[in-house]
Amino acid sequence: MTIFWLAAFIVFAIGEAVTVGLVSVWFAVGALAALFATALGAGLWLQITVFLGMSALALALFKPLSSKFLKPRVSATNADRVIGSAALVTETIDNTQAKGQVKVNGQVWSARSAQDIVIPAGTDVKVLRIEGVKVIVETA
């Protein structure tokens, strides 16, 4: 069984090395613990129990901690603040002519209509999202 647990540890460790996220490190820890149990003369049922227990313990203890550090941090930019804001159309929005501007929070943005309709200047609209350097709006 020594060779089995050593092989399992190596397979799980290589599997972890070739993946981007933490996938099999938990099982590598369990296999290593089972390898030590084997070296101490534990029976097969105890080796399997040690493997499952240590794998579960490693997962339970370190998964929340690792998720905290591996999760990409998204920080809002100034541009994100205009999403959901009211805006005033300053130049008629016409998607077919690729024209249109709105003023939102004191800033002028190129704009396109979400409904693919012409929105005349002076209309109040709501900013739905940003695509590149254009805001996508709908009538309020």
Coordinates of C-alpha atoms in Angstrom, one line a residue:
M1 CA 0.0 0.0 0.0
T2 CA 3.0 2.3 0.4
I3 CA 3.4 2.4 -3.3
F4 CA -0.3 3.0 -3.9
W5 CA -0.4 6.0 -1.5
L6 CA 2.8 7.4 -2.9
A7 CA 1.5 7.1 -6.4
A8 CA -1.8 8.7 -5.4
F9 CA 0.1 11.6 -3.7
I10 CA 2.2 12.1 -6.9
V11 CA -0.9 12.0 -9.2
F12 CA -2.8 14.5 -7.1
A13 CA 0.2 16.8 -6.8
I14 CA 0.8 16.7 -10.5
G15 CA -2.9 17.2 -11.1
E16 CA -2.8 20.3 -8.9
A17 CA 0.3 21.6 -10.6
V18 CA -1.3 21.5 -14.1
T19 CA -4.6 23.2 -13.0
V20 CA -5.2 26.9 -12.5
G21 CA -7.2 26.7 -9.3
L22 CA -7.0 24.5 -6.2
V23 CA -8.5 21.3 -7.3
S24 CA -6.8 18.2 -6.0
V25 CA -4.4 19.5 -3.3
W26 CA -6.9 18.4 -0.7
F27 CA -6.6 14.8 -1.9
A28 CA -2.8 15.1 -2.0
V29 CA -2.8 16.0 1.7
G30 CA -5.1 13.0 2.4
A31 CA -2.8 10.7 0.4
L32 CA 0.2 11.9 2.2
A33 CA -1.5 11.4 5.6
A34 CA -2.5 7.8 4.5
L35 CA 1.1 7.2 3.4
F36 CA 2.3 8.1 6.9
A37 CA -0.4 5.9 8.4
T38 CA 0.9 3.0 6.2
A39 CA 4.4 3.6 7.4
L40 CA 3.2 3.4 11.0
G41 CA 1.6 0.0 10.3
A42 CA -2.1 1.0 10.1
G43 CA -4.5 -1.4 8.5
L44 CA -6.2 -0.7 5.1
W45 CA -9.5 0.5 6.7
L46 CA -7.6 3.0 8.8
Q47 CA -5.5 4.2 5.8
I48 CA -8.7 4.9 3.9
T49 CA -10.3 6.6 6.9
V50 CA -7.2 8.7 7.3
F51 CA -7.2 9.6 3.6
L52 CA -10.9 10.6 3.6
G53 CA -10.7 12.4 6.9
M54 CA -7.6 14.4 6.1
S55 CA -8.9 15.3 2.6
A56 CA -12.2 16.5 4.1
L57 CA -10.4 18.4 6.9
A58 CA -8.0 20.1 4.5
L59 CA -10.9 21.0 2.2
A60 CA -13.0 22.4 5.2
L61 CA -10.1 24.4 6.7
F62 CA -8.4 25.8 3.7
K63 CA -11.0 26.1 0.9
P64 CA -12.6 29.3 2.4
L65 CA -9.2 30.8 3.1
S66 CA -7.9 30.0 -0.4
S67 CA -11.1 31.3 -2.0
K68 CA -10.6 34.6 -0.3
F69 CA -7.1 35.0 -1.8
L70 CA -7.8 33.5 -5.3
K71 CA -11.0 35.4 -6.0
P72 CA -10.4 38.2 -8.4
R73 CA -11.0 41.6 -6.9
V74 CA -13.3 43.8 -8.9
S75 CA -13.0 47.5 -8.0
A76 CA -15.5 49.9 -9.3
T77 CA -14.3 52.6 -11.6
N78 CA -15.7 56.1 -12.1
A79 CA -17.3 54.9 -15.3
D80 CA -19.3 52.2 -13.4
R81 CA -21.0 54.9 -11.4
V82 CA -23.0 56.1 -14.4
I83 CA -24.8 52.7 -14.8
G84 CA -28.3 53.1 -13.6
S85 CA -28.1 56.9 -13.6
A86 CA -30.5 59.3 -15.4
A87 CA -29.1 61.1 -18.4
L88 CA -30.2 63.8 -20.8
V89 CA -29.8 63.2 -24.5
T90 CA -27.7 66.1 -25.9
E91 CA -27.5 64.8 -29.5
T92 CA -30.2 62.6 -31.1
I93 CA -29.4 58.9 -30.6
D94 CA -29.6 57.0 -33.9
N95 CA -28.0 53.5 -33.9
T96 CA -28.2 53.2 -37.7
Q97 CA -26.1 56.4 -38.2
A98 CA -23.9 55.6 -35.2
K99 CA -24.7 59.0 -33.7
G100 CA -25.8 60.2 -30.3
Q101 CA -24.6 61.7 -27.0
V102 CA -25.9 62.0 -23.5
K103 CA -24.9 64.0 -20.5
V104 CA -24.8 62.0 -17.3
N105 CA -23.3 63.3 -14.0
G106 CA -21.8 66.3 -15.8
Q107 CA -20.0 64.1 -18.3
V108 CA -20.8 63.8 -22.0
W109 CA -20.8 60.2 -23.4
S110 CA -21.4 58.7 -26.8
A111 CA -24.6 56.8 -26.6
R112 CA -26.6 54.1 -28.3
S113 CA -30.2 53.0 -27.8
A114 CA -30.8 49.6 -26.2
Q115 CA -34.2 49.3 -28.1
D116 CA -32.6 50.3 -31.4
I117 CA -34.9 53.3 -31.7
V118 CA -34.2 56.9 -32.5
I119 CA -34.2 59.0 -29.3
P120 CA -34.5 62.8 -29.9
A121 CA -32.3 65.4 -28.1
G122 CA -33.8 66.6 -24.9
T123 CA -35.2 63.2 -23.8
D124 CA -34.5 61.8 -20.4
V125 CA -33.0 58.3 -20.5
K126 CA -31.5 55.8 -18.1
V127 CA -28.0 54.3 -18.6
L128 CA -28.2 50.5 -18.7
R129 CA -24.6 49.5 -19.3
I130 CA -21.3 50.6 -20.8
E131 CA -19.9 49.0 -24.0
G132 CA -16.4 50.3 -24.8
V133 CA -16.7 54.1 -24.7
K134 CA -20.5 54.2 -25.3
V135 CA -23.3 54.0 -22.8
I136 CA -26.3 52.0 -23.8
V137 CA -29.5 53.7 -22.7
E138 CA -33.3 53.3 -22.7
T139 CA -36.0 55.9 -22.4
A140 CA -36.9 56.7 -18.9

